[in-house]
Structure formats: C-alpha cells, structure tokens
XYZ file of C-alpha atoms in Angstrom:
667
model
C 125.281 48.477 184.538
C 123.078 48.586 187.631
C 120.028 47.221 185.723
C 121.938 44.482 183.884
C 123.781 43.524 187.126
C 120.359 43.223 188.698
C 119.132 40.931 185.833
C 122.096 38.635 186.322
C 121.143 38.419 190.048
C 117.575 37.559 189.145
C 118.524 35.092 186.355
C 122.110 34.036 186.818
C 121.753 31.229 184.111
C 120.992 33.700 181.207
C 124.089 34.261 179.065
C 122.433 37.375 177.417
C 122.275 39.145 180.712
C 126.049 38.854 181.174
C 126.598 39.651 177.509
C 124.761 43.010 177.937
C 126.392 43.708 181.348
C 129.770 43.110 179.797
C 128.969 45.441 176.891
C 128.009 48.254 179.360
C 131.133 47.737 181.506
C 133.319 47.773 178.333
C 131.784 51.114 177.312
C 132.658 52.528 180.753
C 136.289 51.291 180.248
C 135.828 49.048 183.309
C 137.892 46.376 181.455
C 138.708 43.787 184.161
C 135.014 43.692 185.223
C 133.962 43.328 181.520
C 136.401 40.497 181.099
C 135.080 38.562 184.142
C 131.543 39.116 182.949
C 132.208 37.970 179.350
C 134.052 34.847 180.779
C 130.894 33.929 182.674
C 128.822 34.415 179.627
C 131.001 32.003 177.436
C 130.832 29.463 180.139
C 127.087 29.529 179.892
C 127.092 29.750 176.187
C 130.334 28.585 174.566
C 128.944 29.456 170.969
C 128.174 33.248 171.768
C 130.228 34.829 169.012
C 129.676 38.365 170.339
C 130.842 37.440 173.897
C 134.220 35.925 172.598
C 134.677 38.964 170.318
C 134.098 41.454 173.011
C 136.000 39.377 175.474
C 139.027 39.759 173.107
C 138.272 43.610 172.792
C 138.263 43.881 176.624
C 141.555 41.981 176.880
C 143.031 44.219 174.082
C 142.032 47.445 175.845
C 143.322 46.078 179.087
C 146.758 45.417 177.233
C 146.398 41.672 177.651
C 147.215 41.133 173.954
C 147.931 37.358 174.127
C 144.686 36.754 175.969
C 142.923 38.915 173.296
C 144.249 36.721 170.626
C 143.032 33.510 172.238
C 139.578 35.066 172.494
C 139.485 36.330 168.994
C 140.622 32.798 167.767
C 137.619 31.297 169.626
C 135.397 33.879 167.860
C 137.006 33.065 164.512
C 136.202 29.270 165.016
C 132.487 30.338 165.335
C 132.588 32.672 162.196
C 135.589 32.721 159.944
C 133.778 35.185 157.577
C 133.452 37.954 160.133
C 135.782 40.694 159.016
C 135.849 42.303 162.427
C 137.545 39.174 163.928
C 140.395 39.410 161.488
C 140.725 43.231 161.988
C 140.887 42.843 165.693
C 143.283 39.824 165.458
C 145.531 42.077 163.415
C 145.505 44.818 166.000
C 146.521 42.435 168.780
C 149.355 40.852 166.685
C 150.496 44.472 165.814
C 150.508 45.392 169.508
C 152.768 42.380 170.103
C 154.951 43.429 167.173
C 154.221 40.146 165.432
C 154.080 41.900 162.116
C 153.877 38.944 159.805
C 150.627 37.677 161.645
C 149.337 41.197 161.717
C 149.717 41.634 158.061
C 148.050 38.239 157.216
C 145.028 39.109 159.485
C 144.535 42.540 158.015
C 144.730 41.110 154.441
C 142.040 38.553 155.362
C 139.856 41.336 156.844
C 140.225 43.335 153.536
C 139.480 40.241 151.542
C 136.076 39.935 153.335
C 135.538 43.759 153.601
C 137.440 45.552 150.855
C 135.895 48.890 151.749
C 137.084 48.763 155.395
C 138.951 52.060 155.949
C 140.298 50.827 159.232
C 141.652 47.681 157.779
C 143.585 49.578 155.101
C 144.887 52.020 157.689
C 146.040 49.325 159.995
C 147.622 47.336 157.224
C 149.472 50.402 156.309
C 150.772 50.767 159.957
C 151.909 47.193 160.045
C 153.789 47.462 156.733
C 155.362 50.724 158.051
C 156.562 48.937 161.103
C 158.100 46.337 158.783
C 160.078 49.032 157.231
C 158.354 49.424 153.868
C 157.244 53.030 154.092
C 156.450 53.428 150.349
C 154.225 50.358 150.336
C 152.650 51.632 153.582
C 151.696 54.896 152.024
C 149.624 53.145 149.317
C 147.534 51.518 151.934
C 147.137 54.556 154.086
C 146.132 56.662 151.068
C 143.567 54.047 150.258
C 142.117 54.329 153.736
C 141.960 58.176 153.437
C 140.005 57.790 150.115
C 137.360 55.775 152.084
C 137.409 57.861 155.217
C 139.059 61.316 154.501
C 138.965 62.758 157.967
C 140.217 59.896 160.073
C 142.950 61.516 162.415
C 144.691 58.125 163.077
C 145.221 57.473 159.400
C 146.598 60.983 158.643
C 148.866 60.610 161.672
C 150.262 57.354 160.275
C 150.753 59.074 156.881
C 152.742 61.638 158.621
C 154.831 58.957 160.225
C 155.444 57.258 156.937
C 156.496 60.576 155.245
C 158.908 61.226 158.099
C 160.448 57.728 157.622
C 160.843 58.475 153.812
C 162.589 61.680 154.828
C 159.921 63.787 153.311
C 159.944 65.966 156.135
C 158.072 69.093 154.923
C 155.154 66.981 153.846
C 155.212 65.098 157.211
C 155.142 68.556 158.849
C 152.065 69.571 156.867
C 150.408 66.362 157.758
C 150.935 66.633 161.457
C 149.818 70.269 161.281
C 146.508 69.157 159.597
C 146.056 66.490 162.260
C 146.560 69.070 165.060
C 144.139 71.514 163.521
C 141.330 69.056 163.905
C 142.675 67.410 167.043
C 144.641 70.034 168.959
C 144.827 67.849 172.143
C 146.632 64.990 170.303
C 150.043 65.378 172.071
C 151.755 62.570 170.116
C 151.234 64.509 167.014
C 152.596 67.660 168.509
C 155.549 65.820 169.836
C 156.255 64.119 166.518
C 155.879 67.490 164.793
C 158.723 68.718 167.057
C 160.897 65.837 165.861
C 160.100 66.509 162.150
C 160.775 70.320 162.696
C 164.076 69.561 164.443
C 165.161 67.143 161.539
C 164.655 70.051 159.176
C 166.774 72.280 161.188
C 163.772 74.507 162.262
C 165.177 74.613 165.881
C 163.039 77.359 167.288
C 159.824 75.978 165.876
C 160.738 72.530 167.261
C 161.275 73.963 170.628
C 157.875 75.576 170.484
C 156.275 72.191 169.645
C 158.007 70.329 172.340
C 157.120 72.983 174.902
C 153.477 72.735 173.983
C 153.615 69.141 175.142
C 155.865 69.560 178.187
C 153.428 72.217 179.467
C 150.860 69.496 179.971
C 152.369 68.119 183.196
C 150.207 64.993 183.433
C 150.793 63.977 179.922
C 152.925 60.743 179.525
C 155.055 62.555 176.894
C 155.668 65.744 178.914
C 159.049 64.540 180.266
C 160.130 63.322 176.877
C 159.315 66.605 175.403
C 161.309 68.370 178.114
C 164.347 66.237 177.357
C 163.869 66.679 173.513
C 163.580 70.454 174.190
C 166.749 70.560 176.335
C 168.863 68.704 173.753
C 168.036 70.889 170.780
C 170.882 72.396 168.825
C 170.948 73.650 165.265
C 171.589 71.139 162.413
C 172.948 73.952 160.288
C 174.247 76.647 162.471
C 174.427 80.395 161.486
C 177.559 81.290 163.486
C 179.695 80.390 166.347
C 177.856 82.543 168.655
C 174.603 80.527 167.792
C 176.368 77.393 168.550
C 177.601 78.559 171.904
C 174.307 79.975 172.838
C 172.615 76.689 172.303
C 175.272 74.835 174.165
C 174.761 77.015 177.169
C 171.034 76.338 177.113
C 171.556 72.566 176.828
C 173.819 72.544 179.981
C 171.428 74.750 181.871
C 168.321 72.789 180.863
C 169.885 69.347 181.577
C 171.022 70.489 185.046
C 167.504 71.733 185.724
C 166.120 68.342 184.729
C 168.471 66.405 186.968
C 167.264 68.486 189.903
C 163.656 67.442 189.600
C 161.812 64.267 189.264
C 161.115 63.121 185.648
C 160.309 59.811 184.234
C 160.739 58.355 180.690
C 159.538 54.915 179.787
C 160.858 54.469 176.289
C 163.910 56.605 175.586
C 164.898 54.598 172.482
C 161.590 55.692 170.789
C 160.863 59.120 172.481
C 164.410 60.505 172.904
C 166.323 58.904 170.006
C 169.963 59.527 169.716
C 170.826 62.444 172.033
C 173.541 64.910 171.224
C 174.293 63.650 167.790
C 174.843 67.013 166.221
C 177.164 68.182 169.102
C 179.988 66.040 167.354
C 180.079 68.676 164.526
C 180.402 71.827 166.570
C 184.021 71.655 166.954
C 184.047 71.623 170.689
C 185.153 69.275 173.481
C 181.892 67.321 174.324
C 183.117 65.055 177.067
C 181.496 66.837 179.934
C 178.330 67.514 177.940
C 177.969 63.842 176.875
C 178.537 62.805 180.533
C 175.699 65.270 181.506
C 173.351 63.692 178.931
C 174.018 60.280 180.166
C 173.489 61.448 183.819
C 170.128 62.971 182.765
C 168.898 59.890 181.162
C 170.019 57.564 184.024
C 168.091 60.006 186.296
C 164.982 59.893 184.054
C 165.159 56.140 183.173
C 165.807 54.291 186.449
C 166.264 50.872 184.834
C 168.544 52.156 182.067
C 171.568 50.632 183.666
C 171.348 46.804 183.972
C 173.939 44.217 184.823
C 173.956 40.634 183.316
C 173.969 37.942 185.880
C 177.177 36.324 184.600
C 179.213 39.384 185.444
C 179.213 38.365 189.059
C 180.273 34.844 188.305
C 183.816 33.526 188.327
C 185.283 33.469 184.731
C 186.184 30.060 183.398
C 189.955 29.702 183.034
C 190.057 27.445 179.984
C 188.174 28.933 176.977
C 188.713 31.300 174.025
C 187.818 34.908 174.671
C 184.215 35.463 173.478
C 184.097 38.808 171.766
C 180.861 40.238 170.216
C 180.635 42.964 167.677
C 177.375 44.706 168.089
C 176.137 47.402 165.805
C 173.044 48.285 163.679
C 175.492 49.229 160.975
C 177.082 45.800 160.288
C 175.630 45.890 156.889
C 176.322 47.890 153.635
C 177.534 50.885 155.528
C 180.845 52.554 156.285
C 180.895 50.821 159.673
C 180.189 47.537 158.217
C 182.819 47.891 155.587
C 185.572 48.952 157.973
C 184.684 46.301 160.543
C 184.108 43.151 158.428
C 187.825 42.457 158.157
C 188.296 42.556 161.878
C 185.526 40.034 162.286
C 186.889 37.735 159.550
C 190.538 37.783 160.502
C 190.514 37.666 164.351
C 192.676 34.754 165.471
C 190.179 31.866 166.262
C 192.750 30.179 168.533
C 192.253 33.012 170.918
C 188.830 34.450 170.131
C 185.273 33.185 169.576
C 183.698 35.874 167.369
C 180.053 36.735 167.670
C 178.092 39.220 165.482
C 174.916 40.965 166.910
C 172.588 43.410 165.313
C 169.017 44.513 165.824
C 166.264 43.031 163.785
C 165.476 45.017 160.718
C 169.110 46.032 159.998
C 170.052 43.187 157.639
C 170.954 43.284 153.905
C 173.080 41.272 151.560
C 176.300 42.463 152.928
C 175.165 41.727 156.514
C 174.741 38.121 155.405
C 178.371 38.070 154.231
C 179.455 39.381 157.668
C 177.442 36.760 159.467
C 179.456 34.073 157.578
C 182.658 35.608 158.682
C 181.596 35.182 162.381
C 181.485 31.985 164.609
C 178.028 32.970 165.734
C 175.535 35.595 164.395
C 172.546 36.648 166.449
C 169.675 38.917 165.427
C 168.575 40.756 168.505
C 165.161 42.182 169.411
C 164.970 45.840 168.208
C 164.105 46.889 171.743
C 167.156 47.493 173.851
C 165.569 46.169 177.037
C 164.804 42.851 175.414
C 168.068 42.900 173.611
C 170.229 43.312 176.695
C 168.808 40.080 178.289
C 169.553 38.168 175.051
C 173.086 39.581 175.045
C 173.525 39.006 178.771
C 172.612 35.283 178.442
C 175.512 34.823 176.074
C 178.134 35.329 178.875
C 180.447 37.510 176.697
C 183.983 38.398 177.771
C 184.224 41.447 175.485
C 181.786 43.720 173.558
C 183.195 45.825 170.774
C 180.729 48.521 169.584
C 182.204 49.806 166.316
C 180.049 52.909 166.766
C 177.913 54.438 169.505
C 175.914 57.629 168.974
C 174.578 57.409 165.402
C 171.355 55.574 166.302
C 169.347 54.875 169.448
C 169.633 51.010 169.712
C 173.331 50.674 170.639
C 173.378 53.908 172.413
C 170.926 52.687 175.101
C 172.164 49.107 175.056
C 175.623 50.381 175.946
C 174.409 51.685 179.342
C 174.128 48.013 180.602
C 177.122 45.918 181.754
C 176.707 42.865 179.417
C 180.436 41.791 179.232
C 183.423 41.866 181.490
C 184.963 44.620 179.171
C 183.083 46.942 176.779
C 184.897 48.997 174.157
C 183.884 51.451 171.405
C 185.498 52.312 168.129
C 185.696 55.330 166.024
C 182.673 54.587 163.648
C 181.250 57.714 165.245
C 184.245 59.961 166.138
C 182.962 61.125 169.481
C 183.015 60.039 173.168
C 179.880 58.475 174.587
C 179.737 59.747 178.204
C 178.315 56.325 179.090
C 179.826 54.984 182.321
C 179.833 51.235 181.317
C 181.919 51.849 178.318
C 185.448 50.995 179.495
C 187.700 52.221 176.663
C 187.759 54.067 173.431
C 189.886 52.394 170.715
C 191.587 54.890 168.507
C 194.928 55.406 166.930
C 198.004 57.523 167.738
C 197.808 58.908 164.155
C 194.362 60.358 164.907
C 194.964 61.785 168.348
C 196.483 65.014 169.629
C 198.963 64.935 172.568
C 196.069 65.651 174.995
C 193.684 63.190 173.380
C 192.475 61.744 176.698
C 190.959 65.172 177.592
C 188.273 64.559 174.936
C 186.988 61.150 176.193
C 184.928 59.873 179.148
C 186.307 56.411 178.393
C 189.969 55.297 178.771
C 191.719 56.244 175.484
C 193.694 53.385 173.967
C 195.870 54.613 171.146
C 196.891 51.834 168.700
C 199.744 52.127 166.373
C 197.606 51.254 163.411
C 194.114 52.461 162.548
C 191.780 49.823 164.062
C 189.915 48.727 161.004
C 190.373 46.413 157.942
C 189.181 47.994 154.706
C 189.122 46.089 151.584
C 190.746 48.003 148.714
C 188.219 48.979 146.166
C 188.624 47.560 142.597
C 190.646 49.670 140.312
C 187.875 49.952 137.708
C 185.010 52.296 138.541
C 182.151 53.888 136.824
C 183.285 57.278 135.292
C 181.015 60.351 135.201
C 181.233 63.576 133.300
C 180.758 67.130 134.452
C 177.755 67.596 132.234
C 176.098 64.431 133.692
C 176.289 66.022 137.067
C 175.187 69.568 135.898
C 178.690 70.986 136.580
C 180.436 73.653 134.487
C 182.885 72.350 131.843
C 185.195 75.260 132.748
C 187.225 75.908 135.838
C 188.554 73.833 138.585
C 186.579 71.716 140.980
C 187.177 71.859 144.769
C 185.080 68.934 145.904
C 183.638 68.409 149.392
C 181.200 65.365 149.296
C 180.446 65.307 152.958
C 177.274 65.391 154.962
C 175.805 68.980 155.062
C 175.818 69.014 158.878
C 179.604 68.956 158.821
C 179.734 72.440 157.080
C 180.572 74.330 160.212
C 180.378 78.193 160.123
C 184.216 78.346 160.548
C 184.581 76.469 157.169
C 183.055 79.441 155.434
C 186.334 81.386 155.749
C 188.295 78.689 153.905
C 185.736 78.480 151.102
C 185.658 82.314 150.703
C 189.460 82.272 150.467
C 189.539 79.459 147.870
C 187.135 81.276 145.593
C 188.836 84.597 146.067
C 192.268 83.065 145.081
C 190.856 81.123 142.171
C 188.440 83.214 140.275
C 187.659 80.294 137.818
C 187.151 77.714 140.663
C 183.942 76.049 141.761
C 183.431 74.711 145.212
C 181.164 71.723 144.905
C 179.531 70.325 147.986
C 176.960 67.525 148.811
C 173.498 68.970 149.182
C 171.706 68.158 152.495
C 169.320 65.176 152.959
C 166.657 67.660 153.723
C 165.916 70.572 151.398
C 165.626 73.022 154.278
C 169.316 72.391 155.162
C 170.275 73.758 151.739
C 168.130 76.836 152.185
C 169.884 77.479 155.514
C 173.193 76.927 154.063
C 172.626 79.123 151.051
C 171.275 81.829 153.173
C 174.356 81.677 155.400
C 176.746 81.706 152.480
C 175.161 84.785 150.946
C 176.153 86.624 154.150
C 179.614 84.959 154.782
C 180.690 84.722 151.149
C 178.790 87.533 149.451
C 181.037 88.145 146.519
C 181.603 84.433 145.422
C 178.497 82.515 146.668
C 177.434 82.037 143.025
C 180.363 79.570 142.606
C 179.190 77.465 145.412
C 177.396 74.488 143.907
C 175.320 72.031 146.035
C 175.291 68.714 144.185
C 172.642 66.041 144.492
C 173.948 62.859 146.019
C 175.210 60.355 143.317
C 174.627 56.612 143.315
C 177.232 54.666 145.165
C 178.666 53.178 141.943
C 179.243 56.753 140.702
C 180.898 57.982 143.815
C 184.526 57.224 142.978
C 183.898 58.642 139.438
C 182.676 61.943 141.123
C 185.853 62.076 143.225
C 188.138 61.455 140.232
C 186.639 64.400 138.501
C 187.768 66.795 141.281
C 191.004 68.668 141.005
C 191.319 68.435 144.808
C 189.018 67.298 147.591
C 188.557 69.563 150.614
C 187.792 68.478 154.128
C 185.414 70.333 156.370
C 186.853 71.887 159.488
C 186.354 70.184 162.788
C 184.938 66.929 161.377
C 186.840 65.497 158.448
C 186.009 62.626 156.082
C 186.258 59.004 156.811
C 185.007 56.613 154.134
C 185.169 59.353 151.556
C 188.887 59.761 152.209
C 189.544 56.069 151.646
C 187.648 56.428 148.292
C 189.577 59.473 147.366
C 193.039 57.884 148.048
C 191.945 54.745 146.139
C 191.750 56.979 142.973
C 194.638 59.154 143.849
C 192.605 62.336 144.453
C 194.527 64.750 146.837
C 192.669 65.798 149.912
C 193.332 69.120 151.601
C 192.718 68.735 155.322
C 193.117 70.179 158.815
C 195.359 69.781 161.865
C 192.378 69.629 164.179
C 192.177 70.022 167.971
C 190.645 66.503 168.387
C 190.332 63.256 166.579
C 187.150 64.151 164.592
C 189.151 67.012 162.817
C 192.385 64.930 162.388
C 191.216 61.703 160.679
C 192.484 62.562 157.102
C 195.702 63.830 158.623
C 195.986 60.345 160.402
C 195.433 58.450 157.157
C 198.283 60.527 155.555
C 200.552 59.696 158.493
C 199.751 55.929 158.235
C 200.702 56.055 154.571
C 203.925 57.803 155.657
C 203.071 60.983 153.744
C 203.359 64.588 154.684
C 199.970 65.473 153.219
C 198.627 69.017 152.671
C 197.467 69.774 156.241
C 196.498 73.289 157.243
C 196.191 75.136 160.558
C 194.233 78.129 159.219
C 191.658 78.994 156.526
C 194.375 81.021 154.703
C 196.847 78.172 154.713
C 194.036 75.758 153.700
C 193.035 77.900 150.719
C 196.721 78.343 149.750
C 197.305 74.597 149.732
C 194.039 73.813 147.901
C 194.594 76.383 145.053
C 198.279 75.700 144.611
C 197.664 72.026 144.062
C 194.557 72.546 141.961
C 196.271 75.018 139.613
C 199.594 73.317 139.426
C 199.102 70.207 137.278
C 202.631 68.959 137.807
C 202.364 69.107 141.597
C 198.901 67.501 141.602
C 200.245 64.691 139.338
C 203.141 64.171 141.915
C 200.925 64.010 144.959
C 198.417 61.728 143.203
C 201.028 59.251 142.126
C 202.516 59.206 145.692
C 198.995 58.600 147.128
C 198.335 55.737 144.809
C 201.898 54.286 145.598
C 201.522 54.501 149.322
C 197.669 53.991 149.973
C 198.342 50.167 150.210
C 199.113 50.912 153.820
C 195.493 51.704 154.415
C 193.809 48.678 152.848
C 193.660 45.026 153.967
C 195.742 45.879 156.934
C 196.359 42.520 158.738
C 198.908 44.327 160.985
C 195.971 46.461 162.317
C 193.992 43.235 163.008
C 196.922 41.827 165.067
C 197.327 44.954 167.106
C 193.425 45.029 167.704
C 193.734 41.504 169.012
C 196.505 42.348 171.429
C 194.561 45.323 172.714
C 191.573 43.082 173.482
C 193.870 40.461 175.161
C 195.351 43.122 177.475
C-alpha cells in the first residue's frame, strides 16, 4: 500500500497505479479505501474491466450490495463472457434475497464455466433459499464432486439435509465440517439445532455451550438463549420434565440480569418454547418470562405502527386482517378459511396476510375469499412495516407459537386490537396480544389462569370447518403392515404429544385386552421413535410388543386409517384437533380426557358442542376401561358411532360460530 500510494502521488494520472493500490487495500480488508481508489481508477479509465470487477467486490465485502451490482453490471458491459462477473452478480443478488436474479446469474456463470465448483455451490444455496431443498442437493453434490473439501459447500449440504428433515445426515455433515474447521461457530450452532430437533437434548446443550463460551462471537448470545430454552422433545419421565423446566426458569432469569444482544431472533432463536405446550403444565408465567427475555435481548422487538396514535375514522367498515404462515393446505388454513369467507362484508373489510414462500393451491383459494390478499416479506421487521401501513383495526392470528414469523411479528402493535386463536392451543406471553379467543366448551372454570391474554370464551368453537366428503379412500390392515387379528386402539397424533403420563393408560389398555394393538404415528425423526421405544420397554415392559409405530399415511388415506380403528385414543394433556374432526366425520369413537386446561380438553369440547356425553376419562384406569369396553362391545360401538354421525353436523360449516366470532370482534 505504501509503495502504490507513493506511485499515485508521483503519477496521479496513471489508472494502473490506482488499480494496484485498490487491490492491496482490498487484500487488507480496508474496503472503503479500496472503493475510493477503484472509483478514481474507473474515472481515469472507464474501460478497466478489473477495476469495475474489484470495485464490485469491495462494495460486496463492505455490505453495499446494491452498489456492488451496479459495478458488476459495468464490468459485464465490458466483458459478458467473463464467468466471474456472473458469479459475483449472483452473490450480490443472493445477499439481497433476490433469488430469481441470483439463480439466473449463477446459471449464466455455469454456462460459461461448467466446472466452476463455487458456481454450483452458490446455485445450490440460492435454490435452497427458494425452498427447493432436493434440487439444491443436486447442485451442492455436483460442487463437492469438483471440490471435495470445500467447507462452505458441505455446510450448505448440511443445511439442505436439515430442511429435508434428514437430521442424522445433517448432524454427520456438520460434524465433518467442524472436524476440519473447529472454529466455524455457525456450524457448531446449527449442529446444536439439529441435535435438539432429534431430541438429543444434552448433546445439543453441549454444542450451544461451545458457542456461548466464545464471548465475542456474534452467535454467543443466541447460543445462550437456545441453550436456556432446551427441553426434551420426548421426555423420559415427569421428573425429567420438571428438572428441565426449573433450568429454563433459572437460565432465563440469569439472561435477563445481564446484557445480551440478538440481532435476528427469527433465524437464530426460532420458535421458543414450542415443546412446553406438550408437558401438561400451566405455561403462562414461563411464556411471559420467555417474552421478557427476548424483549431484553432484542431492543427493537416491540414496534408501534404510526397509525395507532391517529384518531380512528368514524365511518368505515372494520378492517380485520387474518395473519398466519399456515393459511394454506394446513389444519389452520382449513379451520380458518370459512371465517374469512363468511364474515359480514357490511361490517368488515377482510384482509389475508401471509409471509412469502407459504403459498400453495389452497392458499390461492383463501386469497379469493378475502377482500385483499397481501404476501408479506418473510422477515418480520420488514413485514411489520408493511402491515403497519395498512392501518388495520383488528389483527386475528389464528395461531401463534408454531413457527417464528408470526411469533415475532406479534410483539409489535400493528392494529388497534390484536387477537389470537387456538390453532396452537397455548398462551403466547406476548404483551401486545390483547385477547385469546377460545370456547366455553374447551375451557375449565379457571381458564383465565392459563393465559397472559384476556380469555374470551365464545359459545361456539371459533372456526368454520367444511365437512369432508362422505366417500374416502379405504385401506386394509395388510396394506399398513398391521395384524389381521385383534382390536386396534389408534392414536394418530404427533409423537411429541406422547407424554410419559400417557404410558399408564396404554399399559392398562394392553393389560385389559390381551388381543389388542395400540397403533401410534411414528415420529417425524427416527430418533424420536428410538426414545419412545426405549421408554416403553421400561414403562410397559410386559406389553410393549403390542405397541405399533405406524408410518404416516398419505392425506387421502388418513380417514381410511381412522375407519379401521375400533376406537381412537387421545394423548393425555394435549388431545387431537384436526384428527378428531376427521374421526367424527367417519363415526369413529374417540376416548378422551377431562384435562386441566384447554389443550387437554379439545375433544371433550367437540363432544359437548355435538350435545354428546362422550367417553371422557379422569384417570388412566377409567380411560382404559372406556376404551376396552367400547372396542370389545360391538353393539355399544355401533351405537356411539351412529350418534356421532348423526350429531357431528354441529361441528361442520358452522355459520352460527361465524356470527359469534363477528360479535366478539365488534365488541
């Protein structure tokens, strides 16, 4: 730098002197000085391809991505056949999340340089960001074949495997990356996430702690929070659950007492406390503590839209927005679509909002039901400004707590009133959510004790569910790998709902019916199944061989599976939702619980709305007695099934529920 600087002083008209000086400054990461130097060079020699290219690179490394694109475009005008220009353009577009332009640029690079390992890797990254993980894997594998030891590519392969829920493979890739690059903290951090997703809680904690120990690392605080929030996906016992809950409370209070900073909670923290909902505990104070911790760590998490302070116009329809990432082919989309479609348009202007990348065929149907449909940026900070500009009167979140986008968006005050529904049957702890809309059939007498929000108990369940068609695809036991002999007690729920307290009921059923099979849905991760089978060998030692974990069936086979069951059985503490509607649509009896809180009372609530005294238990022994009695008594089963089919019309296409939902919004 000293020598080239002297050269520019001696000959200030020589573009090459500035070009070489810029190159030296760039190598020293003195990006702004390099930018200024390259600008001078290009003024002296407008056709200097290398100067425009390196000016773009300096802007890119200085995070000036739009300026980088302008410089690369100048270089491209001078030489369209230089593969490096297209590669670098792709990198800048990718940094700006302009994935379409990034993909086009990378494909042009590879057209000119088909053996460019970086081009294949970066194309794979762009395609992964677009949500096509399988396609991304093809390009990333191609890059590895050209450059086997590139840590960046193997890191992206691990990310793609995680998206594809091939977590054990992702774990192996991250460990390979860390063996060769032990200081790559993002790989250690992501390894922690993958281990946590597999239910390897103690190993995940070690991975996060290895990152949080590096105090000056940007991910250290994120790792601390992730570590603090860890709870088992599949718990071994009540004691283990309680032990982890005490650790969560202790660690969160410790974090609040010190200075921590998190820049991007949506990416780095994800949805905090999701598995708490399945522990059978009152989580109100714990969710409030989580929200308090995040507001402490993310100072701009709470934001208020400018229109909130303005006087509200007197003469206009109430503008209500339904916001969810699940307004698509999903249980939340199915139960909410009818509310959107049938709200009284003389009183309400209905908007639908969802983050980009969460659309499908059914979401387009929902969009047509609304007055206005808006695709939001997938970053909650950008999205809240878009939502805030719409001057909404009411936001209704059908669910909060199942994915990060709406969770972090909900911290901001974007409408005069902000409500949440029971798409995720759990309080939020978020101060800017005003009310939780539930139903008196779901709630115990002390229901308010479980919510940080004001609990509003409607007389009808606040959804509108289209009745499924009477015809459905039948399946046989042999097709599903089930025994042709014996009765089936079916529990087609998510594996993380199988609380240790449920084991006593399963043991009682299998003890009372020596020819019965308990059939449950296997976990979405193979390690969950291992954890469950290990637990059942201890808690149900004499009968665990008649516990069958069934692979998830295709959606068009689901009602056929349910119709095969002699009875369906609900997990304790968190009963079914969508599955119960499906069961009642084919007349299958469901044995359920009189739970302490809404999450353990939903099936009971559906029975109540139908006007039925369904089989509702208060203990494992009573639960097993009801299940075995109905399953082994063909006449009683037929009677209950006929009553369900007769009365289940009260659950479907419920316009009365829509009217009551409207009145709640009006109040």
